Amino acid sequence: MLTDSKSQRVENVLGLLLFLGMLMTLYNVFIYAPTEKSMGDVQRIFYFHVPSAFVAFLGFLVCAGYSVAFLIKRNHRYDRVAYVSAEIGVLFSTIVLITGMIWARPIWQTWWTWDPRLTTMFILWFLYIAYLMLRNFTGEDERGARFAAVFAIIASADVPIVYMSIRWWGDRMMHPKPVLMGDEDSGLAPEMLYTFLFALAVFLILYFYLMMLRLRQERTAEILNSMKKNLALNEE
Amino acid sequence: MIDVRNLTKSFGNLYALRGLNLTVSRGTCLTVFGPNGAGKSTFIRILATLSKPTQGEIRIEGKDIFTNAEQYRNRLGVIAHATYLYDELTARENLVFYSKLYGIPDRDATVNRLLDEVGLGKRGNDRVRTFSRGMQQRLSIARAMLHNPDILLLDEPYTGLDQHASELLTGWIMKLRSDKRTIILITHDLAQGLEVADEVAIFLRGRVAHSAAASNFSNKEFQQLYFETVAGGREN
Amino acid sequence: MTLVYKDLLSEFRSRETISSMLVFSMLVVAIFNFAFDPGSAYAQQAAPGILWVAFTFSGIIGLNRSFVHEVDKGCLHGLLLAPFEHGAIFFGKMLGNLIFISIVELLTLPLFAVFFNLQTLQGLPQLLVVILLTTLGFSAVGTLFSAISVNTKTREMMLPILFLPVVIPILLAAVNATAMIFDGKGWNDISDWLRLLAAFDLIFISLAYLTFGFVVEE
C-alpha cells in the first residue's frame, strides 16, 4: 500500500524528464534565445515568469475543481488533491510575484504598480494563503475539508470578480497582454516562442511531478496517523 | 421501526463507524453504552440528520431519513448535554421561539402547559442565564417536547446534573417511555442507563459489540459484561 | 425563516455586540483623523477610504459574534433540527447581520460627517444605497465565513483572514462610489458602480446560500 509500483514508475519517468527538460530550458533561455531588442537580457526572466503564472492558475483551478468534486462525492482523495494543488499554486504565484517585481524594476522603474493583473495575482495569493491557514486551523477531519472546499469555491469565484472590479477602477494597465492570445504585434520571434513553449511544458511537468510527490507524502502521513490513532485506542 | 444498516462514517483511514447494524422497534428505549471513540456521538448525530454517513442508511418505517429529512425532523426530539437555549432570552421566549420554528398552532397554550409540566411555570419570565444547570436541562426537555415528537434522542443528558436533577430526568424518561415513544439514550452511566432501558447495546470501535434485552441483567452482571466487552475489544 | 431574525432582535437585550461595534467604528474614524492632519486636503481625499475601513472592521466584530451565541449552548443544532431546509437559517442569520451592521453604520455616519466637515446631506440617498448594497454583500460572505471561523481552533482570528481578501472587489466599488458621491456626483455617475455592487451581491448571496449546508453539517 505504501509503494504503489505503477505510480512510482510514472513518478520516476516524470522526474527524469524533468531533469533533462530543466537542463534544456536553461540552455534555451540563456544561450539559444536571442536577446530582446528594447529590454535586453532582463527579458529572459519572462521564460520563468509566465510559465509560473500558468502553473499557479492551473494549481488553483485544479483546487477549485476538486473542491466541488469533494463536496459532491465526499471522497477524501479529492480533498487531498485540492489541498496539495493549492499549495503548489501558492508556491508558484509567489514565484510569479517575485520574478515580476525583479522584471518590473528596470523596465517600469518601480517594483510594484496597481495594475489589474498584478493586483489580481496579489489578491489571489492572499486568498490561497488564507485557504492554507484555514486548513491549518481546522482538524484533519471531514468538516475541516468541507470548510476548505467551500472557501476554495468562493475564492475561485472571487478571482474574475476581483479582476473585473479592478479594470473598472481605472486605466492603470501597464502589464502587457498575454503573449499567446494577444494581438498580432505582441507576437514573439520564433526562437523565443519555441523557448517559451518548451519552458511552459517543463513547468507543467514540474507541476505534475510535485503533485505526485506531495500526494504520496500525504498518503503516507495519513496511514501513519491512523496507525497512531489505533495504538492510542488500544492503550486507553 | 428504526433500521440502521451498514452505517459507516469515515474520512480517509479514520473510521468513526464501521458498518453498524441496529434495529429499534416502536415504543422501546434503547440505551447505548461504549467507551470514548466508540462512535456513539457520531451515530446520534447522523440519526439527528446533523451529519451524513459515508455509507449505509437509516430507515424509519422503511423510509430513508435523509430523503425526507424535513418530515422526519418534525417527529424527532433531541435532548443533549448542550441545552440549545439562548441565555439572554427568558424561558418562555425560548419556548415560543422554538415553537415558531416548528410551526406549532396553539403556541401560548402549549408553552404554558410544558412550563408547568417541567415545574418552571413560575420562572417562565426569567432569563435562562439565571437558571441552574438542572433547571436549564428541564427547560431543554420542554423544548424537545414542544412538537410532541414520537422519536427521542438523548445524548448524554445526565452530564453535569446533580443527584436530584438526574432523578427527575430518569422520571421523565420513564414517563416518555410509557407514552410509547421510541427512545435512544446515550450515556456513560451504566446504572442509570440500564434502569430506563428496554434494550441495551454496547458500541466498540464503530460497531455494535453486544446487544441484549435489559431485563436479562442485574446492575452488577451488566457492569461485568460491559468491562469484559470493552477489554475484549482491546485485544484484537 | 423570519423567526430567526426575531431571535436576533431578542439578542438586543444584551446589547454587547452593537455597542462594541459602534465604539470600535467611531474609534477608527477618530484615529484616522489623528493620523492625517485634520482638515487638510489629504484627509478629505482619504475620507471615503477611512469611512469604509471603519465599516469593514466594525462589521468583522459583529460578524464574529454572530455564530458565537449559536455555538455556545448548541443552539445551532437546535435550529438545524427544526423541520425546514438549512438554507433558511443562512438567510435568517444574514438578515440579522445586515441589520446589526447597518445600524452601526448609520450611527457612525453623523460623527464622520462632523469630523470630516462633509456636506453629506445632498448625496445622502445615494450614499445610503451604496451602504445598503455593500453591507448586503458583506453580510452574505461574512455569515458564511463566520459559521466557518467559529469552528476553527482560533475562532475570531480566522474571520478577517478569510473575509477581507474575498470582499476586496465589493470594498473597491463602495469606496469609489462613495468618493464620487462626496465629489457631488449624482445617480447617473455612480450607476455603473451600483450595478456592479448589485451583481456582486447576487453572486455572493447565491454561492453562500448554496454552500452553507456543507458548513453547518457536523
XYZ file of C-alpha atoms in Angstrom:
690
model
C 0.000 0.000 0.000
C 2.850 2.353 0.762
C 4.578 1.871 -2.560
C 2.173 1.667 -5.435
C 4.643 0.430 -8.053
C 2.822 1.786 -11.091
C 2.505 5.364 -9.868
C 6.059 5.087 -8.559
C 7.231 4.286 -12.094
C 5.300 7.248 -13.518
C 6.867 9.441 -10.881
C 10.358 8.237 -11.784
C 9.794 8.832 -15.513
C 8.475 12.336 -14.786
C 11.481 13.028 -12.596
C 13.874 12.010 -15.335
C 12.010 14.052 -17.962
C 12.065 16.983 -15.598
C 15.812 16.782 -15.053
C 16.586 16.708 -18.773
C 13.921 19.314 -19.534
C 15.260 21.731 -16.949
C 18.808 21.490 -18.297
C 17.458 22.046 -21.785
C 15.362 25.027 -20.618
C 18.376 26.669 -19.014
C 20.294 26.234 -22.235
C 17.369 27.607 -24.277
C 16.767 30.596 -22.058
C 20.304 31.775 -21.551
C 22.110 30.698 -24.731
C 19.696 29.779 -27.516
C 17.036 32.523 -27.256
C 18.050 35.886 -28.787
C 18.308 38.995 -26.609
C 15.193 41.139 -26.705
C 15.639 44.482 -28.523
C 14.302 47.055 -26.097
C 14.523 45.330 -22.729
C 17.802 43.479 -23.052
C 18.736 40.416 -21.021
C 16.199 41.119 -18.288
C 13.501 39.921 -20.626
C 14.805 36.373 -20.225
C 13.012 36.240 -16.870
C 9.859 36.033 -18.980
C 10.530 32.338 -19.614
C 10.177 31.692 -15.878
C 7.610 34.347 -15.030
C 4.859 33.390 -17.462
C 5.075 29.574 -17.104
C 4.942 30.049 -13.317
C 1.764 32.060 -13.738
C 0.297 29.233 -15.840
C 1.178 26.672 -13.183
C -0.223 28.894 -10.417
C -3.532 29.261 -12.217
C -3.605 25.566 -13.059
C -2.992 24.791 -9.403
C -5.887 26.981 -8.250
C -8.171 25.707 -10.994
C -7.480 22.095 -10.023
C -8.055 23.028 -6.384
C -11.452 24.570 -7.161
C -12.491 21.667 -9.401
C -11.543 19.017 -6.870
C -13.196 21.019 -4.075
C -16.507 20.883 -5.930
C -15.978 17.190 -6.614
C -15.214 16.587 -2.951
C -18.386 18.298 -1.744
C -20.459 16.182 -4.102
C -18.730 12.808 -3.742
C -17.237 13.156 -0.246
C -14.218 11.179 -1.350
C -11.297 12.310 0.766
C -8.887 11.684 -2.134
C -10.424 14.663 -3.939
C -9.821 16.776 -0.881
C -6.202 15.712 -0.785
C -5.704 16.683 -4.440
C -7.351 20.079 -3.830
C -5.106 20.746 -0.837
C -1.859 19.750 -2.495
C -2.723 21.634 -5.661
C -3.457 24.852 -3.745
C -0.101 24.514 -2.015
C 1.714 24.299 -5.329
C -0.398 27.203 -6.611
C 0.743 29.378 -3.710
C 4.364 28.421 -4.322
C 4.208 29.364 -7.993
C 2.203 32.524 -7.505
C 4.893 33.631 -5.071
C 7.434 32.985 -7.814
C 5.284 34.968 -10.260
C 5.103 37.954 -7.911
C 8.835 37.919 -7.163
C 10.019 37.435 -10.738
C 7.507 40.085 -11.787
C 8.979 42.603 -9.353
C 12.517 41.845 -10.470
C 11.416 42.353 -14.048
C 9.395 45.494 -13.332
C 12.156 47.358 -11.505
C 14.405 48.065 -14.549
C 11.577 48.262 -17.109
C 8.864 50.248 -15.323
C 11.255 51.938 -12.840
C 9.187 50.549 -9.965
C 8.894 47.299 -8.056
C 5.153 47.403 -7.992
C 2.176 49.042 -9.660
C -1.522 48.536 -9.009
C -2.168 47.194 -12.475
C -5.198 44.858 -12.741
C -3.090 41.787 -13.468
C -0.637 42.449 -10.680
C -3.334 43.291 -8.193
C -5.401 40.258 -9.103
C -2.384 37.992 -8.693
C -1.633 39.579 -5.337
C -5.185 39.104 -4.042
C -5.205 35.585 -5.425
C -2.068 34.923 -3.422
C -3.797 36.249 -0.272
C -6.870 34.127 -0.930
C -4.925 30.904 -1.107
C -2.681 31.802 1.821
C -5.976 32.138 3.712
C -7.005 28.730 2.332
C -3.833 27.106 3.635
C -4.205 28.819 7.021
C -7.783 27.633 7.267
C -6.594 24.091 6.667
C -4.059 24.508 9.453
C -6.591 25.772 11.945
C -9.223 23.100 11.422
C -8.907 19.479 12.379
C -7.893 16.973 9.753
C -11.402 15.621 9.667
C -14.193 15.743 7.147
C -15.510 19.027 8.484
C -12.186 20.806 8.039
C -12.050 19.500 4.493
C -15.576 20.781 3.836
C -14.701 24.237 5.185
C -11.658 24.383 2.939
C -13.650 23.240 -0.092
C -16.329 25.888 0.487
C -13.687 28.581 0.832
C -11.897 27.395 -2.319
C -15.140 27.674 -4.268
C -15.858 31.201 -3.029
C -12.241 32.206 -3.625
C -12.174 30.916 -7.192
C -15.434 32.718 -7.954
C -13.828 35.810 -6.490
C -10.903 35.846 -8.922
C -12.780 37.037 -12.066
C -14.743 39.461 -9.874
C -11.558 40.954 -8.485
C -10.134 41.311 -11.984
C -13.284 42.948 -13.300
C -13.644 45.410 -10.448
C -10.017 46.492 -10.768
C -10.408 47.001 -14.511
C -13.305 49.339 -13.750
C -11.272 51.090 -11.136
C -9.346 52.941 -13.795
C -6.951 52.505 -16.633
C -3.682 51.679 -14.987
C -2.754 48.928 -17.385
C 0.985 48.576 -17.611
C 1.245 44.852 -17.825
C 1.457 43.503 -21.414
C -1.350 41.403 -22.803
C -0.974 37.629 -22.848
C 1.614 36.665 -25.451
C -0.263 33.733 -26.867
C -3.780 35.032 -27.256
C -2.737 38.685 -27.630
C -2.662 40.981 -30.676
C -0.552 40.482 -33.799
C 2.144 42.861 -32.639
C 2.655 41.155 -29.309
C 3.851 38.024 -31.079
C 7.228 36.562 -30.277
C 10.124 35.761 -32.524
C 10.014 32.050 -33.470
C 13.081 31.225 -31.333
C 11.536 32.971 -28.377
C 8.215 31.246 -28.895
C 9.918 27.874 -29.004
C 11.913 28.643 -25.857
C 8.766 29.803 -24.119
C 6.663 26.791 -25.104
C 9.438 24.437 -24.089
C 9.764 26.132 -20.711
C 5.996 26.005 -20.287
C 5.970 22.261 -20.962
C 8.747 21.707 -18.428
C 6.888 23.769 -15.813
C 3.755 21.711 -16.385
C 5.756 18.510 -15.886
C 7.136 20.085 -12.724
C 3.574 20.696 -11.533
C 2.545 17.080 -12.057
C 5.753 15.777 -10.530
C 5.292 17.928 -7.418
C 1.662 16.843 -7.231
C 2.594 13.167 -7.245
C 5.339 13.689 -4.713
C 3.135 15.617 -2.273
C 0.190 13.247 -2.733
C 2.397 10.303 -1.879
C 3.678 12.169 1.162
C 0.145 12.979 2.325
C -0.973 9.380 1.821
C 1.913 8.141 3.919
C 1.161 10.721 6.615
C -2.475 9.618 6.721
C -1.549 5.964 7.089
C 0.859 6.879 9.858
C -1.799 8.937 11.615
C -4.370 6.170 11.550
C -1.773 3.744 12.922
C -1.037 6.132 15.761
C -4.702 6.537 16.499
C -5.238 2.794 16.627
C -2.348 2.463 19.044
C -3.789 5.203 21.239
C -7.180 3.452 21.274
C -5.538 0.227 22.359
C -3.821 1.883 25.267
C -6.908 3.655 26.537
C -39.172 0.856 13.363
C -35.663 2.344 13.240
C -33.467 0.299 10.945
C -29.772 1.055 10.820
C -27.928 -0.790 8.102
C -24.207 -0.910 7.461
C -23.777 2.624 8.782
C -20.248 3.846 8.086
C -18.632 7.197 8.729
C -15.058 7.575 7.673
C -12.582 10.090 6.416
C -9.610 8.519 4.732
C -8.310 5.823 7.034
C -10.041 7.180 10.092
C -13.285 5.421 10.899
C -15.899 6.647 13.353
C -18.450 3.991 12.385
C -17.608 0.734 10.607
C -20.723 -0.820 9.222
C -23.035 -0.520 12.197
C -26.276 -2.532 12.200
C -29.085 -1.950 14.651
C -32.857 -2.251 14.924
C -35.072 -0.478 17.402
C -38.748 -1.331 17.499
C -41.507 1.145 18.225
C -42.032 2.180 21.809
C -38.816 0.756 23.172
C -35.985 2.508 24.904
C -32.533 1.553 23.712
C -29.545 2.625 25.764
C -26.205 2.783 24.017
C -23.023 2.403 26.042
C -19.421 2.444 24.950
C -16.006 3.915 25.660
C -14.807 7.173 24.108
C -14.215 6.888 20.393
C -16.685 4.018 20.013
C -18.806 6.089 17.626
C -21.742 6.862 19.941
C -21.926 10.571 19.252
C -21.268 10.163 15.540
C -24.150 7.690 15.499
C -26.541 10.053 17.228
C -25.506 12.980 15.028
C -26.302 11.006 11.910
C -29.556 9.845 13.448
C -30.405 13.514 14.067
C -29.565 14.338 10.389
C -26.845 16.708 11.588
C -24.214 14.636 9.843
C -24.289 12.453 6.753
C -22.999 8.878 6.678
C -20.244 7.853 4.280
C -22.047 4.592 3.594
C -25.128 2.777 4.741
C -28.541 4.083 5.630
C -31.058 4.651 8.380
C -34.691 3.857 7.658
C -37.668 4.816 9.763
C -40.729 2.788 8.851
C -38.968 1.899 5.621
C -38.220 5.490 4.623
C -34.673 6.812 4.411
C -34.274 9.665 6.907
C -32.282 11.869 4.540
C -34.664 11.766 1.601
C -37.475 13.044 3.789
C -35.387 14.896 6.330
C -37.784 17.771 6.985
C -40.754 15.491 7.697
C -38.601 13.237 9.788
C -37.265 16.126 11.904
C -40.866 17.008 12.734
C -41.140 13.681 14.581
C -37.764 13.960 16.242
C -36.915 15.412 19.639
C -33.354 15.799 20.851
C -32.165 16.358 24.403
C -28.414 16.667 24.602
C -25.783 17.728 27.074
C -25.974 21.161 25.391
C -29.341 22.730 26.118
C -29.881 24.580 22.795
C -31.255 27.514 24.839
C -30.473 31.202 24.440
C -29.066 32.679 27.651
C -30.348 36.174 27.037
C -33.956 35.115 26.436
C -36.449 34.159 29.109
C -37.649 30.574 29.446
C -40.927 31.452 27.770
C -39.264 33.365 24.931
C -37.036 30.383 24.248
C -40.000 28.032 24.008
C -42.008 30.498 21.898
C -39.069 30.875 19.552
C -38.701 27.131 19.070
C -42.427 26.597 18.705
C -42.427 29.171 15.906
C -39.667 27.219 14.181
C -41.824 24.097 14.397
C -44.961 25.965 13.339
C -46.969 24.860 16.372
C -50.612 26.023 16.163
C -51.784 26.911 19.714
C -48.431 28.244 20.775
C -49.177 30.002 24.061
C -51.199 27.124 25.469
C -48.520 24.574 24.558
C -45.729 26.669 26.029
C -47.622 27.277 29.289
C -48.541 23.628 29.654
C -44.958 22.490 29.138
C -43.549 25.110 31.507
C -45.881 23.786 34.176
C -45.056 20.178 33.411
C -41.322 20.699 33.919
C -42.013 22.729 37.055
C -40.909 26.089 35.678
C -44.334 27.724 35.496
C -43.307 30.429 37.954
C -39.904 31.113 36.391
C -41.195 31.477 32.828
C -40.318 35.165 32.570
C -36.797 34.868 33.963
C -33.801 34.776 31.737
C -32.256 31.365 31.159
C -28.888 32.762 32.223
C -30.158 32.903 35.819
C -31.187 29.217 35.836
C -29.256 26.367 37.447
C -27.974 23.562 35.273
C -30.813 21.309 36.396
C -33.448 23.919 35.593
C -31.910 24.528 32.188
C -31.987 20.820 31.479
C -35.665 20.665 32.455
C -36.401 23.573 30.146
C -34.472 21.716 27.493
C -36.835 18.763 27.945
C -39.781 21.113 27.456
C -38.115 22.474 24.331
C -37.675 18.992 22.902
C -41.317 18.085 23.658
C -42.888 21.181 22.034
C -43.876 19.421 18.827
C -44.758 16.203 20.620
C -42.168 14.006 18.891
C -42.523 10.229 18.877
C -38.799 9.595 18.416
C -36.448 10.909 21.092
C -32.692 11.073 21.039
C -30.981 11.650 24.388
C -27.294 12.375 24.061
C -25.548 12.255 27.454
C -28.390 14.127 29.163
C -27.086 13.280 32.639
C -23.803 15.159 32.241
C -23.457 17.939 34.798
C -26.677 17.194 36.678
C -26.790 16.812 40.447
C -28.406 13.834 42.177
C -31.834 15.437 42.435
C -31.884 16.664 38.852
C -30.824 13.322 37.429
C -33.531 11.544 39.422
C -36.029 13.957 37.891
C -34.615 13.244 34.458
C -34.899 9.492 34.998
C -38.523 10.045 35.979
C -39.094 11.941 32.770
C -37.517 9.280 30.619
C -39.720 6.640 32.321
C -42.756 8.792 31.599
C -41.795 9.272 27.952
C -41.232 5.548 27.609
C -44.665 4.730 28.977
C -46.136 7.093 26.323
C -44.999 4.549 23.709
C -42.337 6.828 22.330
C -39.199 5.384 20.782
C -36.143 6.481 22.728
C -32.437 6.163 22.065
C -30.287 7.139 25.028
C -26.551 7.513 25.090
C -24.810 7.603 28.433
C -21.675 6.785 30.362
C -23.651 5.991 33.484
C -24.176 2.217 33.465
C -26.690 2.051 36.328
C -28.871 4.922 35.169
C -28.750 3.805 31.551
C -29.762 0.263 32.478
C -32.580 1.420 34.741
C -34.588 3.107 31.978
C -33.694 0.736 29.134
C -35.719 -1.980 27.443
C -32.700 -2.910 25.424
C -29.008 -2.213 25.701
C -26.220 -2.037 23.141
C -22.500 -1.675 23.675
C -20.609 0.116 20.924
C -16.979 -0.591 20.329
C -14.883 0.874 17.542
C -17.792 1.862 15.386
C -19.689 -1.431 15.655
C -22.235 -2.995 17.965
C -20.153 -5.289 20.140
C -23.027 -6.565 22.243
C -26.779 -6.098 22.337
C -29.411 -7.671 24.569
C -32.670 -7.091 26.405
C -32.099 -5.002 29.515
C -34.170 -7.287 31.754
C -31.539 -10.029 31.407
C -29.151 -8.248 33.718
C -28.814 -7.001 37.210
C -26.689 -3.914 37.650
C -23.717 -5.955 38.705
C -23.953 -8.515 35.913
C -24.184 -5.760 33.337
C -21.185 -3.961 34.738
C -19.180 -7.110 34.431
C -20.366 -7.705 30.874
C -19.530 -4.133 29.889
C -15.987 -4.254 31.165
C -15.375 -7.676 29.635
C -16.667 -6.495 26.268
C -14.562 -3.356 26.289
C -11.471 -5.237 27.438
C -12.035 -7.980 24.863
C -12.256 -5.431 22.073
C -8.923 -4.021 23.043
C -7.030 -7.216 22.495
C -7.855 -7.748 18.855
C -37.236 31.967 8.454
C -38.078 35.466 9.628
C -38.253 33.812 13.004
C -34.506 33.525 13.126
C -34.446 37.221 12.567
C -36.776 37.638 15.527
C -34.303 35.713 17.626
C -31.566 38.127 16.626
C -33.696 41.060 17.637
C -34.103 39.478 21.042
C -30.363 39.418 21.381
C -30.535 43.181 21.502
C -31.174 42.634 25.181
C -27.504 42.128 25.913
C -26.515 44.916 23.513
C -22.916 43.736 23.777
C -22.399 43.237 20.050
C -23.820 46.513 18.774
C -22.145 48.641 21.422
C -18.676 47.204 20.906
C -19.066 47.513 17.134
C -20.130 51.128 17.450
C -17.324 52.155 19.772
C -14.810 50.452 17.525
C -16.184 52.063 14.403
C -16.084 55.540 15.939
C -12.567 54.925 17.225
C -11.373 54.068 13.736
C -12.806 57.313 12.394
C -11.208 59.282 15.227
C -7.831 57.597 14.939
C -7.580 58.212 11.237
C -8.280 61.844 11.991
C -5.152 61.917 14.100
C -3.168 60.011 11.512
C -3.877 62.633 8.877
C -3.658 66.337 9.538
C -7.294 67.182 10.310
C -8.976 69.318 7.700
C -6.136 69.003 5.216
C -6.908 68.286 1.589
C -5.236 64.932 2.031
C -7.646 63.904 4.767
C -10.577 64.949 2.586
C -9.274 62.766 -0.227
C -8.868 59.796 2.051
C -12.305 60.272 3.632
C -14.202 57.598 1.617
C -11.467 55.074 2.354
C -11.499 55.876 6.068
C -15.260 55.531 6.215
C -15.111 52.078 4.666
C -12.193 50.930 6.795
C -14.295 51.817 9.847
C -17.349 49.995 8.473
C -15.400 46.924 7.394
C -13.579 46.375 10.651
C -16.536 47.050 12.906
C -18.512 44.728 10.622
C -15.985 41.965 11.255
C -16.504 42.357 15.010
C -20.246 41.928 14.605
C -19.934 39.006 12.196
C -17.597 37.254 14.600
C -20.206 37.369 17.358
C -22.930 36.156 15.028
C -22.328 32.445 15.487
C -20.663 32.521 18.883
C -24.093 32.681 20.548
C -25.334 29.843 18.371
C -22.433 27.537 19.142
C -22.156 28.240 22.886
C -25.203 26.286 24.031
C -25.514 24.237 20.859
C -28.369 26.417 19.647
C -27.231 25.990 16.068
C -28.068 22.294 16.398
C -31.453 23.312 17.716
C -32.012 25.344 14.571
C -30.709 22.602 12.310
C -33.101 20.114 13.911
C -36.120 22.237 13.044
C -38.231 20.938 10.154
C -37.113 23.249 7.382
C -34.320 23.467 4.913
C -30.925 24.586 6.240
C -30.604 27.376 3.698
C -33.351 29.245 5.554
C -31.019 29.538 8.550
C -28.475 31.197 6.296
C -30.941 33.853 5.188
C -32.102 34.436 8.744
C -28.586 34.926 10.060
C -27.621 37.039 7.040
C -30.581 39.325 7.578
C -29.709 39.677 11.260
C -26.117 40.606 10.402
C -27.314 43.052 7.764
C -29.432 44.814 10.362
C -26.687 44.869 13.014
C -24.029 46.259 10.695
C -26.406 48.778 9.108
C -27.376 50.209 12.489
C -23.741 50.717 13.432
C -23.017 52.306 10.064
C -25.910 54.716 10.344
C -24.839 55.727 13.838
C -21.222 56.269 12.775
C -22.151 58.415 9.795
C -23.055 61.640 11.666
C -19.826 61.545 13.662
C -17.916 61.005 10.452
C -19.659 63.928 8.763
C -18.760 66.219 11.670
C -15.108 65.151 11.814
C -14.556 65.488 8.102
C -16.666 68.611 7.570
C -18.772 66.947 4.960
C -21.916 68.405 3.487
C -23.268 64.885 3.056
C -26.911 65.804 3.107
C -27.311 66.308 -0.631
C -25.718 62.985 -1.522
C -27.326 61.140 1.373
C -29.825 58.993 -0.594
C -27.057 57.822 -2.917
C -24.761 57.113 -0.005
C -27.433 55.097 1.779
C -27.968 52.916 -1.287
C -24.230 52.295 -1.590
C -24.063 51.428 2.117
C -27.013 49.064 1.858
C -25.698 47.215 -1.208
C -22.204 46.915 0.237
C -23.415 45.762 3.620
C -25.588 43.160 1.945
C -22.533 41.701 0.218
C -20.542 41.855 3.468
C -23.306 40.032 5.332
C -23.589 37.264 2.736
C -19.863 36.489 2.708
C -19.492 37.235 6.423
C -22.314 34.978 7.576
C -20.839 32.027 5.695
C -17.288 32.632 6.911
C -18.427 33.359 10.444
C -20.006 29.907 10.571
C -16.658 28.509 9.427
C -14.364 30.514 11.690
C -16.360 29.845 14.867
C -15.489 26.163 14.412
C -11.759 26.664 13.889
C -9.154 26.456 16.618
C -8.511 30.191 16.584
C -12.176 31.263 16.399
C -12.113 35.067 15.980
C -8.706 35.146 14.299
C -9.770 33.320 11.185
C -12.666 35.506 10.022
C -10.736 38.614 8.866
C -8.183 36.460 7.059
C -10.915 34.693 5.102
C -13.237 37.656 4.785
C -11.018 40.561 3.708
C -9.436 39.211 0.512
C -12.801 37.976 -0.708
C -14.625 41.277 -0.186
C -11.931 43.438 -1.799
C -13.961 43.872 -5.004
C -17.045 44.944 -3.036
C -14.949 47.326 -0.971
C -13.352 48.786 -4.075
C -16.705 49.504 -5.662
C -18.022 51.012 -2.420
C -15.031 53.309 -1.918
C -15.155 54.546 -5.489
C -18.874 55.178 -5.445
C -18.549 56.964 -2.096
C -15.734 59.149 -3.413
C -17.913 60.176 -6.354
C -20.805 60.990 -4.024
C -18.526 63.138 -1.837
C -17.489 64.956 -5.023
C -21.142 65.856 -5.536
C -21.833 63.418 -8.378
C -25.429 62.224 -8.906
C -27.211 58.945 -9.622
C -26.113 58.755 -13.254
C -22.430 58.885 -12.450
C -22.494 56.177 -9.847
C -24.995 53.891 -11.544
C -22.226 51.717 -13.002
C -20.769 51.100 -9.566
C -24.191 50.431 -8.123
C -24.905 47.842 -10.779
C -21.524 46.242 -10.154
C -22.268 46.105 -6.418
C -25.676 44.571 -7.050
C -24.133 41.940 -9.325
C -21.505 41.062 -6.698
C -24.217 40.784 -4.055
C -26.194 38.410 -6.204
C -23.181 36.186 -6.894
C -22.045 36.077 -3.272
C -25.518 35.533 -1.835
C -26.244 32.618 -4.146
C -22.832 30.996 -3.628
C -23.003 31.398 0.142
C -26.554 30.042 0.218
C -25.577 27.012 -1.852
C -22.543 26.150 0.267
C -23.962 26.959 3.723
C -25.316 23.439 4.180
C -21.816 21.992 3.844
C -20.542 24.339 6.541
C -23.113 23.629 9.253
C -23.063 19.861 8.773
C -21.290 18.118 11.651
